[in-house]
Short mmCIF file of C-alpha atoms and ligand atoms in Angstrom, two decimals:
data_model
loop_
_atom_site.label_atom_id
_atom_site.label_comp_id
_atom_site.label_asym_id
_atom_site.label_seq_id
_atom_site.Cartn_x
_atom_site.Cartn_y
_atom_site.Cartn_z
CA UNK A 1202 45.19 11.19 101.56
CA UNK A 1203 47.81 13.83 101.47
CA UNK A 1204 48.16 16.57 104.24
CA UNK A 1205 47.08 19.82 103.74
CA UNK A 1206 51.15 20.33 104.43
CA UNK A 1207 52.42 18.81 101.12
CA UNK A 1208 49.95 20.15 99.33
CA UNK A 1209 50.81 23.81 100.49
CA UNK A 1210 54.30 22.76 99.19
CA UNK A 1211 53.35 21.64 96.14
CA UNK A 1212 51.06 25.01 95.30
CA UNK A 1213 54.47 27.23 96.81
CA UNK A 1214 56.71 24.99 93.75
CA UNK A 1215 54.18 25.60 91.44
CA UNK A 1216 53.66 29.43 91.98
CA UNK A 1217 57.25 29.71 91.75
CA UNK A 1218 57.31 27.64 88.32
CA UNK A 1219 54.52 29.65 86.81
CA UNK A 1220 56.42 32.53 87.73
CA UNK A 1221 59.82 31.38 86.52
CA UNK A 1222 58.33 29.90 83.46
CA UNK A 1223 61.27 30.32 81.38
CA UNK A 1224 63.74 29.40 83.98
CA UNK A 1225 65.45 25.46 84.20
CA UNK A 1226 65.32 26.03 88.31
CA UNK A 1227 62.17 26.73 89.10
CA UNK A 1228 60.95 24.34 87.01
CA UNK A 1229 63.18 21.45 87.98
CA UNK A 1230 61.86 22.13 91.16
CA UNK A 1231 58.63 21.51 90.92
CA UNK A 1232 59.31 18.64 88.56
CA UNK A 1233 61.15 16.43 91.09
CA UNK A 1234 58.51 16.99 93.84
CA UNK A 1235 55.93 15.47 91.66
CA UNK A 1236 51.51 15.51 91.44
CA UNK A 1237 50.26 15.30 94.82
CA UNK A 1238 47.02 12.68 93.95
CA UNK A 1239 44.82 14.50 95.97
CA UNK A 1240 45.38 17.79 93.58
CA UNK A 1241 44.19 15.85 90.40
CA UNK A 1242 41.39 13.99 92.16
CA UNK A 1243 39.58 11.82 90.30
CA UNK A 1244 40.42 12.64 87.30
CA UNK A 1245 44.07 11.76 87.95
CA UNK A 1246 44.10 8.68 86.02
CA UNK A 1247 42.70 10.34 83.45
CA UNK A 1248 45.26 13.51 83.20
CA UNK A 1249 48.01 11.00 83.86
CA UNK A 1250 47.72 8.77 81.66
CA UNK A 1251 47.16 11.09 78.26
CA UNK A 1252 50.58 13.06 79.39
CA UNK A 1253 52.21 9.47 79.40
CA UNK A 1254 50.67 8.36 76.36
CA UNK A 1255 52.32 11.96 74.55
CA UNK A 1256 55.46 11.18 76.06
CA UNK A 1257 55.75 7.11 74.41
CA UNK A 1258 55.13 8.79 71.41
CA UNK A 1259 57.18 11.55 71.98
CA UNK A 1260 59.90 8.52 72.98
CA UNK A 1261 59.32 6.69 69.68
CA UNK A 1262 59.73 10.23 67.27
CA UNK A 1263 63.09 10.63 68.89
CA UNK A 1264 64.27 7.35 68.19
CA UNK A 1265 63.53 7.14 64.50
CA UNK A 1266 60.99 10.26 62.65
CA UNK A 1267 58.11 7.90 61.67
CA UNK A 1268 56.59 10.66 58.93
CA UNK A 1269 60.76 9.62 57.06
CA UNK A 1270 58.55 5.88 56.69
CA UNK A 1271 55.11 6.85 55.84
CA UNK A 1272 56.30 8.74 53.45
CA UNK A 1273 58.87 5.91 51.78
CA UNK A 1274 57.29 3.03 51.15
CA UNK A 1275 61.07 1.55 50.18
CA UNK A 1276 61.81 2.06 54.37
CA UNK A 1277 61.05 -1.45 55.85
CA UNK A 1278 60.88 -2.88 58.92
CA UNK A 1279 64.61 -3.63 59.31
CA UNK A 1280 65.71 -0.25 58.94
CA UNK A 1281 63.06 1.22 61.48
CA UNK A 1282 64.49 -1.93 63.55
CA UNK A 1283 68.02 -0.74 63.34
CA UNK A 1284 67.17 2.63 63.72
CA UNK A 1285 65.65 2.19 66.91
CA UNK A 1286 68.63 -0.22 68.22
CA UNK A 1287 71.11 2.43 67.67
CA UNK A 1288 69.64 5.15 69.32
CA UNK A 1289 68.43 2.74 71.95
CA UNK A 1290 72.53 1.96 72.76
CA UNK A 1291 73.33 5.80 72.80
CA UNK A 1292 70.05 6.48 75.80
CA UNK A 1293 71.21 3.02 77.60
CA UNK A 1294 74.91 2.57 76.79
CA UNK A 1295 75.54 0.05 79.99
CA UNK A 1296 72.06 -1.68 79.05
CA UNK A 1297 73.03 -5.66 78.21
CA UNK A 1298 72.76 -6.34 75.27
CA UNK A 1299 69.96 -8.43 74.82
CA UNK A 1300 67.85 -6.16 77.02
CA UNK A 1301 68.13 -3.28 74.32
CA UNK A 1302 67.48 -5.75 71.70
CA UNK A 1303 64.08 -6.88 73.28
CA UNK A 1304 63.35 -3.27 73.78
CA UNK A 1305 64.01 -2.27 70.33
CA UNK A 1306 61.80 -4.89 69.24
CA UNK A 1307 59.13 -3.70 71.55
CA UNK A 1308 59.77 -0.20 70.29
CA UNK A 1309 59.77 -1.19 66.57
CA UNK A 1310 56.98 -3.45 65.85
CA UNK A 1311 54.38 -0.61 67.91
CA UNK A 1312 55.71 2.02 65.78
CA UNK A 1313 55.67 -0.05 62.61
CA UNK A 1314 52.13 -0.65 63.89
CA UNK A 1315 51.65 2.83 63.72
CA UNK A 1316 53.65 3.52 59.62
CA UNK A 1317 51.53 0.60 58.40
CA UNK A 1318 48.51 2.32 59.19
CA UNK A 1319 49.45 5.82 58.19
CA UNK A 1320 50.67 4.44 55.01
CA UNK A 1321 47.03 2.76 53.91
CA UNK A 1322 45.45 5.93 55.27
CA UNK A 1323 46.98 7.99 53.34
CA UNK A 1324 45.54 6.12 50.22
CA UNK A 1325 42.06 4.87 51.88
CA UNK A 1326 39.31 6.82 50.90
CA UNK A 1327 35.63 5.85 52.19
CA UNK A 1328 33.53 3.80 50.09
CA UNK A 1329 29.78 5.03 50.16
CA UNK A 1330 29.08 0.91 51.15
CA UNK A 1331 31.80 1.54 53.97
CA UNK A 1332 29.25 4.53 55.30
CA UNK A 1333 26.12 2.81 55.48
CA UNK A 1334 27.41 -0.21 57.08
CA UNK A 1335 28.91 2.52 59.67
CA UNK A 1336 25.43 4.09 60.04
CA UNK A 1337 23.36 0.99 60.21
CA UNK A 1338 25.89 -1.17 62.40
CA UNK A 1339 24.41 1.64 64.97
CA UNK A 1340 20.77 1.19 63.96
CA UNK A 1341 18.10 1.31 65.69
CA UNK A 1342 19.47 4.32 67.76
CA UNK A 1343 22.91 6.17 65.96
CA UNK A 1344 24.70 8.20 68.50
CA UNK A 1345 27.49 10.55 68.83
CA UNK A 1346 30.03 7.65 70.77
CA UNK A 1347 31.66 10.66 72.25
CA UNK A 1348 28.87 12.56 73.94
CA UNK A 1349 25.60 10.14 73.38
CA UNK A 1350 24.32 12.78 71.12
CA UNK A 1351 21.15 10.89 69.46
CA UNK A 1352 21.11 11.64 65.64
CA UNK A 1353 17.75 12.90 64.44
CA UNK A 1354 16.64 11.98 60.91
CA UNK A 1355 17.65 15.43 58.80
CA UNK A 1356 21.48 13.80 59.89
CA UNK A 1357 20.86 10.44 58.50
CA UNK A 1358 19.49 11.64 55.68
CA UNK A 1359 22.49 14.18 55.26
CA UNK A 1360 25.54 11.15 56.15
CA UNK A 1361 23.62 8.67 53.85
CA UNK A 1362 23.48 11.49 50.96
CA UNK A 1363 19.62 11.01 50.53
CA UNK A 1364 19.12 14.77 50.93
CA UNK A 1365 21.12 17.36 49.44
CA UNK A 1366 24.23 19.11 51.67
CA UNK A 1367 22.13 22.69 50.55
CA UNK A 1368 18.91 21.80 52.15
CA UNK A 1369 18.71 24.36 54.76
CA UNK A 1370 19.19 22.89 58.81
CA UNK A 1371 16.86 24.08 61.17
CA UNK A 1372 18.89 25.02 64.31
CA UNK A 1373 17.81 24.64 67.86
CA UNK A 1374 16.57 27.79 69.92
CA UNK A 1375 18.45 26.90 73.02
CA UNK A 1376 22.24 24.99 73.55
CA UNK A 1377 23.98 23.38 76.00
CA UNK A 1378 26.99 26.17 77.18
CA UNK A 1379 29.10 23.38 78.52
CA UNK A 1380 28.90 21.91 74.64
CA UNK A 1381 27.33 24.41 72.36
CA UNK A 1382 26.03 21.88 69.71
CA UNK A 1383 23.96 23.19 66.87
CA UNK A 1384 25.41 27.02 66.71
CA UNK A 1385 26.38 25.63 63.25
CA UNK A 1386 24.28 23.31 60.79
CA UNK A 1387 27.66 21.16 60.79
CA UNK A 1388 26.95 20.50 64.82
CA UNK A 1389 23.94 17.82 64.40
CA UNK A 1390 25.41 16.33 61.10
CA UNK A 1391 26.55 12.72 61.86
CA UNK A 1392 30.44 12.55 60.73
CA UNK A 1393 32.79 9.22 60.65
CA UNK A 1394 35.78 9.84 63.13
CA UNK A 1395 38.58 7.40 63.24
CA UNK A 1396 38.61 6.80 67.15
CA UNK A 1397 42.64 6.59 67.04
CA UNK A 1398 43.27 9.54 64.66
CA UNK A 1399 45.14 8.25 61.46
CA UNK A 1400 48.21 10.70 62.47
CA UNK A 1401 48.27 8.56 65.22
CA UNK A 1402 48.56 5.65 63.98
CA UNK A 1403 44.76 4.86 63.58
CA UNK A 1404 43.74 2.43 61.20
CA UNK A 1405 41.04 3.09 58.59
CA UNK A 1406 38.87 -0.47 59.22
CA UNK A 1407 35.45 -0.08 60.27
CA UNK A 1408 37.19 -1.18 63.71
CA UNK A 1409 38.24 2.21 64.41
CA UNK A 1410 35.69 3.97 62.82
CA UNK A 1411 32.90 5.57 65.04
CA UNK A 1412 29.94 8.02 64.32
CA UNK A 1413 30.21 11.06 65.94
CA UNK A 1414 28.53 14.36 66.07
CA UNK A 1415 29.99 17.33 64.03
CA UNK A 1416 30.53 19.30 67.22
CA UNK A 1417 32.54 16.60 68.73
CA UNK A 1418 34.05 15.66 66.35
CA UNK A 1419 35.56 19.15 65.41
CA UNK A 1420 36.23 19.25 68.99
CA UNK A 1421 38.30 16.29 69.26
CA UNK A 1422 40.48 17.07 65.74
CA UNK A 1423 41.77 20.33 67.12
CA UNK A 1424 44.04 18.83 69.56
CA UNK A 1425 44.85 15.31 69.68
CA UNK A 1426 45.59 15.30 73.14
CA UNK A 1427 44.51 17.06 76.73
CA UNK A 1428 48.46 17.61 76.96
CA UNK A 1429 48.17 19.96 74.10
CA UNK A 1430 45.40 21.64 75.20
CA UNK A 1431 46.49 25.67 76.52
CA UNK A 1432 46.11 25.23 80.17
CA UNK A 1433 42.99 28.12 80.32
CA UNK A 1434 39.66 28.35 79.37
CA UNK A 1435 39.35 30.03 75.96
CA UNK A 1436 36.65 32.41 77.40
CA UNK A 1437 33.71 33.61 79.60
CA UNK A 1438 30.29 34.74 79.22
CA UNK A 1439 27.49 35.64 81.60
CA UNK A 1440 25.29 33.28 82.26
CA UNK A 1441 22.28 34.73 83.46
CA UNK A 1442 21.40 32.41 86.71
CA UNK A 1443 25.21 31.50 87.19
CA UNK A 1444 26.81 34.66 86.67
CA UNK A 1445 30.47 34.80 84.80
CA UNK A 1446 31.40 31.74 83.99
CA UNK A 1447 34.37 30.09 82.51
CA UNK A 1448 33.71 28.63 79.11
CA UNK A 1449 35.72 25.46 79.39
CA UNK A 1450 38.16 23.65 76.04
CA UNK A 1451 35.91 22.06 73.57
CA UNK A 1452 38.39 19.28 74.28
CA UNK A 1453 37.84 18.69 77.87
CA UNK A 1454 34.22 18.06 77.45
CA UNK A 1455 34.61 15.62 75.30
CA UNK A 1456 37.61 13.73 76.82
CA UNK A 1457 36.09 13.34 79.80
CA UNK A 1458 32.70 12.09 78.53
CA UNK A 1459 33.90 9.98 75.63
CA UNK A 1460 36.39 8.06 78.15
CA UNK A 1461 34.11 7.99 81.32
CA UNK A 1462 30.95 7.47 79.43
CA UNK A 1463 28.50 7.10 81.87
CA UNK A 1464 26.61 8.84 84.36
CA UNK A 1465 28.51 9.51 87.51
CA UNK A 1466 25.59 10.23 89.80
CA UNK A 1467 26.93 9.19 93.36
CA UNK A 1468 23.81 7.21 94.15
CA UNK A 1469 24.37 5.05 90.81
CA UNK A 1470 23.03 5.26 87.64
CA UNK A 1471 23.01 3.20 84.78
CA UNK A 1472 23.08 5.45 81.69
CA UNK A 1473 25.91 5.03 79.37
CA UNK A 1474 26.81 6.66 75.86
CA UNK A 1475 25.09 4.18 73.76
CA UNK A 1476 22.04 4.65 74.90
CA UNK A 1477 21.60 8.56 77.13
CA UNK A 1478 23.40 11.81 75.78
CA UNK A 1479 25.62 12.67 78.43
CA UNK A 1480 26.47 16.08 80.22
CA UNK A 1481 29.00 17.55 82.16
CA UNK A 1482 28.69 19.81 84.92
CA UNK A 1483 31.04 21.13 87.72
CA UNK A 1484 31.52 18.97 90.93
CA UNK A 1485 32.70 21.56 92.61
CA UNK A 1486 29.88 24.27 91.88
CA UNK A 1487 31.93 27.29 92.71
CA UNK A 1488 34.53 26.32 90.19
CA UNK A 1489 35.43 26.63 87.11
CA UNK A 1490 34.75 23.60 84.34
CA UNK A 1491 38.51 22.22 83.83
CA UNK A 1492 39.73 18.69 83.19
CA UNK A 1493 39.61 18.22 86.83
CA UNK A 1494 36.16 19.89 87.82
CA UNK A 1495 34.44 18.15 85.22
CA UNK A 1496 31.59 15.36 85.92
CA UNK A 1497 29.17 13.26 83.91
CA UNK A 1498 25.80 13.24 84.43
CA UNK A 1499 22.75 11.83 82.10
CA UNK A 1500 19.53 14.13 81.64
CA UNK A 1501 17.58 12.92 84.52
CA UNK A 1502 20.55 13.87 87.07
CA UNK A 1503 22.36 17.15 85.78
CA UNK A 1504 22.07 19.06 88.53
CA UNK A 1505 22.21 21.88 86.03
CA UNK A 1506 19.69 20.42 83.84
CA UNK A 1507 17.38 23.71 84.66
CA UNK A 1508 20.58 26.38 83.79
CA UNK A 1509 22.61 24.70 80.96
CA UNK A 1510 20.60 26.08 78.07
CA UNK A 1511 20.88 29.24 77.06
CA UNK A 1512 19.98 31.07 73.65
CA UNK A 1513 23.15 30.59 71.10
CA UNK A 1514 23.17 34.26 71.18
CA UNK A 1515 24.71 35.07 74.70
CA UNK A 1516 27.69 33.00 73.88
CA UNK A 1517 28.68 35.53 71.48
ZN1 ZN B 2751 28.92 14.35 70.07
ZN1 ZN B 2752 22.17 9.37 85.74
#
């Protein structure tokens, strides 16, 4: 566990980067001291790992632009290959030899990985047998895979095109403020979502296609990663038994649901996204819901199971 001490160091750094936001110093500063674990908790893995993940593909982009290959299907694996190998010498220029060639392979044949799949996505378009086998792979109980969401029959009979898109949705009195599903008809519908997004790389096989709410799956298109994400809650509103509260990304709620995916209940509990909708709550009560706040819980043991809805209304 780290002392109170470093911590205190790390928060002084940081002040002085968020107030020098704009200058190399300050922020160099707090660069080379690095995340105390303690300060990301146990979502550190989490936070971590999706800033690394932006940064390999960050690393691949400024090797060779991978949109220059999607977009000609004449580019071929060689070129990206040699592409990759040269600007490989110019970061490592006292590398061996062979030890930039295995890395460019490395390098190459994931972000070939990743051209080959934008290239058929770009022409795939669903088949209506592609949707049903989607829906009914899931049968006898459909789901949202990113929040557990269970899909009620008005969405089946909207995603398998048995009843018309202008047949009017009937909306719920009362939602969730953590997750505001079902402000918008759109909300309940049941929508395919490729689980690695196809500007990503993501393949269009039913491997990699999931059923997911409307609301999450807005949610998780408007950002592809938490790195992206603004570092502040988009707004507040006044919950009447809570008081002000932060409304937290649309983003967080689902990242951290759709990757822990079950209950987190520290006496153990066995719900898990396929079969309970899940909800997050605050672990620390008195704070606000960010990335690092945030915890899972199923129905039966959300300790704000009596406070999270609210009418649609007071969310403005
Ligand atoms: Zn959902
Ligand atoms: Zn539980």
């Amino acid at each position: 566990v780290d002392s109170a001490l470093i911590v205190r160091a790390w928060v002084e750094e940081a002040d002085s980067a968020l107030a020098g936001a704009w200058s190399q110093s300050a922020l160099s500063a707090l660069a080379a001291r690095g995340v105390p674990d303690s300060v990301l908790g146990t979502a550190g893995w989490l936070v971590r790992s999706d800033a690394a993940s932006t940064w390999a593909r960050w690393f691949f982009e400024s090797l060779a632009d991978l949109a220059r290959y999607v977009h000609d299907d004449d580019l071929t694996m060689a070129s990206l290959y040699g592409q990759v190998r040269s600007g490989l010498a110019e970061v490592y220029p006292n590398a061996p030899d062979d030890e930039v060639r295995e890395l460019a392979r490395t390098v190459a044949t994931s972000a070939w990985r990743d051209v080959q799949h934008r290239r058929r996505a770009q022409r795939h378009r669903l088949t209506p047998q592609q949707r049903e086998e989607l829906w009914f792979r899931e049968e006898p109980d459909p789901r949202c895979y990113l929040c557990g969401y269970r899909f009620g029959e008005h969405a089946k009979g909207r995603y398998l095109r048995r009843l018309s898109r202008d047949e009017p949705v009937r909306l719920p009195y009362v939602v969730d403020f953590v997750r505001p599903r079902g402000r918008h008809g759109r909300d309940l519908d049941a929508e395919v979502d490729h689980v690695r997004p196809v500007a990503g790389g993501g393949s269009s096989g039913n491997e990699n296609l999931r059923l997911a709410c409307g609301w999450c799956n807005r949610a998780k298109s408007r950002y592809s990663e938490l790195y992206d994400a603004a570092a502040w809650s988009p707004g507040t509103f006044l919950h009447p038994e809570l008081g002000r509260v932060s409304l937290p990304q649309p983003l967080w709620v689902i990242r951290v649901v759709g990757v822990r995916g079950r209950c987190e209940w520290t006496s153990g509990c066995t719900a898990v996204l396929a079969t309970h909708e899940l909800f997050v709550a605050a672990r620390q009560p008195a704070g606000a819901l960010n990335p690092l706040n945030a915890a899972v819980y199923c129905g039966d043991h959300d300790p704000w199971a009596a406070v999270r809805f609210v009418g649609p209304s007071l969310l403005g």
